[in-house]
Tab-separated table of C-alpha atoms in Angstrom:
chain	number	residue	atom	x	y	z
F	1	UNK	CA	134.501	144.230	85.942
F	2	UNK	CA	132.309	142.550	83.377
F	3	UNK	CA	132.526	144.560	79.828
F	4	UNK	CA	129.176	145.839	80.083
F	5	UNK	CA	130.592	147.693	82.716
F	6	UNK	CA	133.628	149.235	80.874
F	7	UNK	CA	131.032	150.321	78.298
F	8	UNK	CA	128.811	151.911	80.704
F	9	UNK	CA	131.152	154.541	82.631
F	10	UNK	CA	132.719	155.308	78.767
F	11	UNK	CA	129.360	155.604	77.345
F	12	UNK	CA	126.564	155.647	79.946
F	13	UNK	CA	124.789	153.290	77.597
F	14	UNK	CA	125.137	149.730	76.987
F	15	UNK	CA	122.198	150.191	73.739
F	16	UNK	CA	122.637	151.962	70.425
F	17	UNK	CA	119.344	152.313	68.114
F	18	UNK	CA	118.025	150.002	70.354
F	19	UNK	CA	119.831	147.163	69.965
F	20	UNK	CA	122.271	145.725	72.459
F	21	UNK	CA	125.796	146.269	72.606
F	22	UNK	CA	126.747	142.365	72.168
F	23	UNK	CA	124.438	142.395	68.767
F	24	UNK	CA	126.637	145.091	67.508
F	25	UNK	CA	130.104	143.353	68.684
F	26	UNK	CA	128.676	140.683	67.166
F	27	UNK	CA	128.000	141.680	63.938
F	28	UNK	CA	130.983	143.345	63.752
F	29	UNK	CA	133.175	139.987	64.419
F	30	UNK	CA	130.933	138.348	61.330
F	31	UNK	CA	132.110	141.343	59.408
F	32	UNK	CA	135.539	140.659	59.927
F	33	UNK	CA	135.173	137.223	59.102
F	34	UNK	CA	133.509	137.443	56.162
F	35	UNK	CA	135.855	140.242	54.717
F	36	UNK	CA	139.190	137.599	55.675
F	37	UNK	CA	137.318	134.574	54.181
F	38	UNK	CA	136.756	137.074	50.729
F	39	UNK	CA	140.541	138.280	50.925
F	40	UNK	CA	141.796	134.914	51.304
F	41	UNK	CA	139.722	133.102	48.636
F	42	UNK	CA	140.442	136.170	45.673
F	43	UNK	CA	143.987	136.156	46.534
F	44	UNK	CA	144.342	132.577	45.615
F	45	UNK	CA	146.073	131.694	42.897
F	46	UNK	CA	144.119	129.141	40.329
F	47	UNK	CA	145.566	125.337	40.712
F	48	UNK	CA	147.488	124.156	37.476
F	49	UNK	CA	146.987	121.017	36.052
């Protein structure tokens, strides 16, 4: 079973507003990315000469 598959008998769509699912997924994994990169970068500490 592929996961457009899964999606379909839980949802009986594989589009929302339109758009493909794997847009959506994707955007969502950028997200997540984006937010760790921003975590990691404010939490360090500044380098001491």
């Amino acid at each position: 079973m592929t996961m457009t598959d899964i999606w379909m008998k839980l949802f009986g769509t594989t589009e929302l507003l339109g758009l493909n699912m794997g847009f959506w997924v994707s955007m969502i994994v950028v997200a997540v990315i984006v937010i760790l990169m921003n975590v990691v970068f404010w939490g360090m500490k500044p380098k001491n000469n």
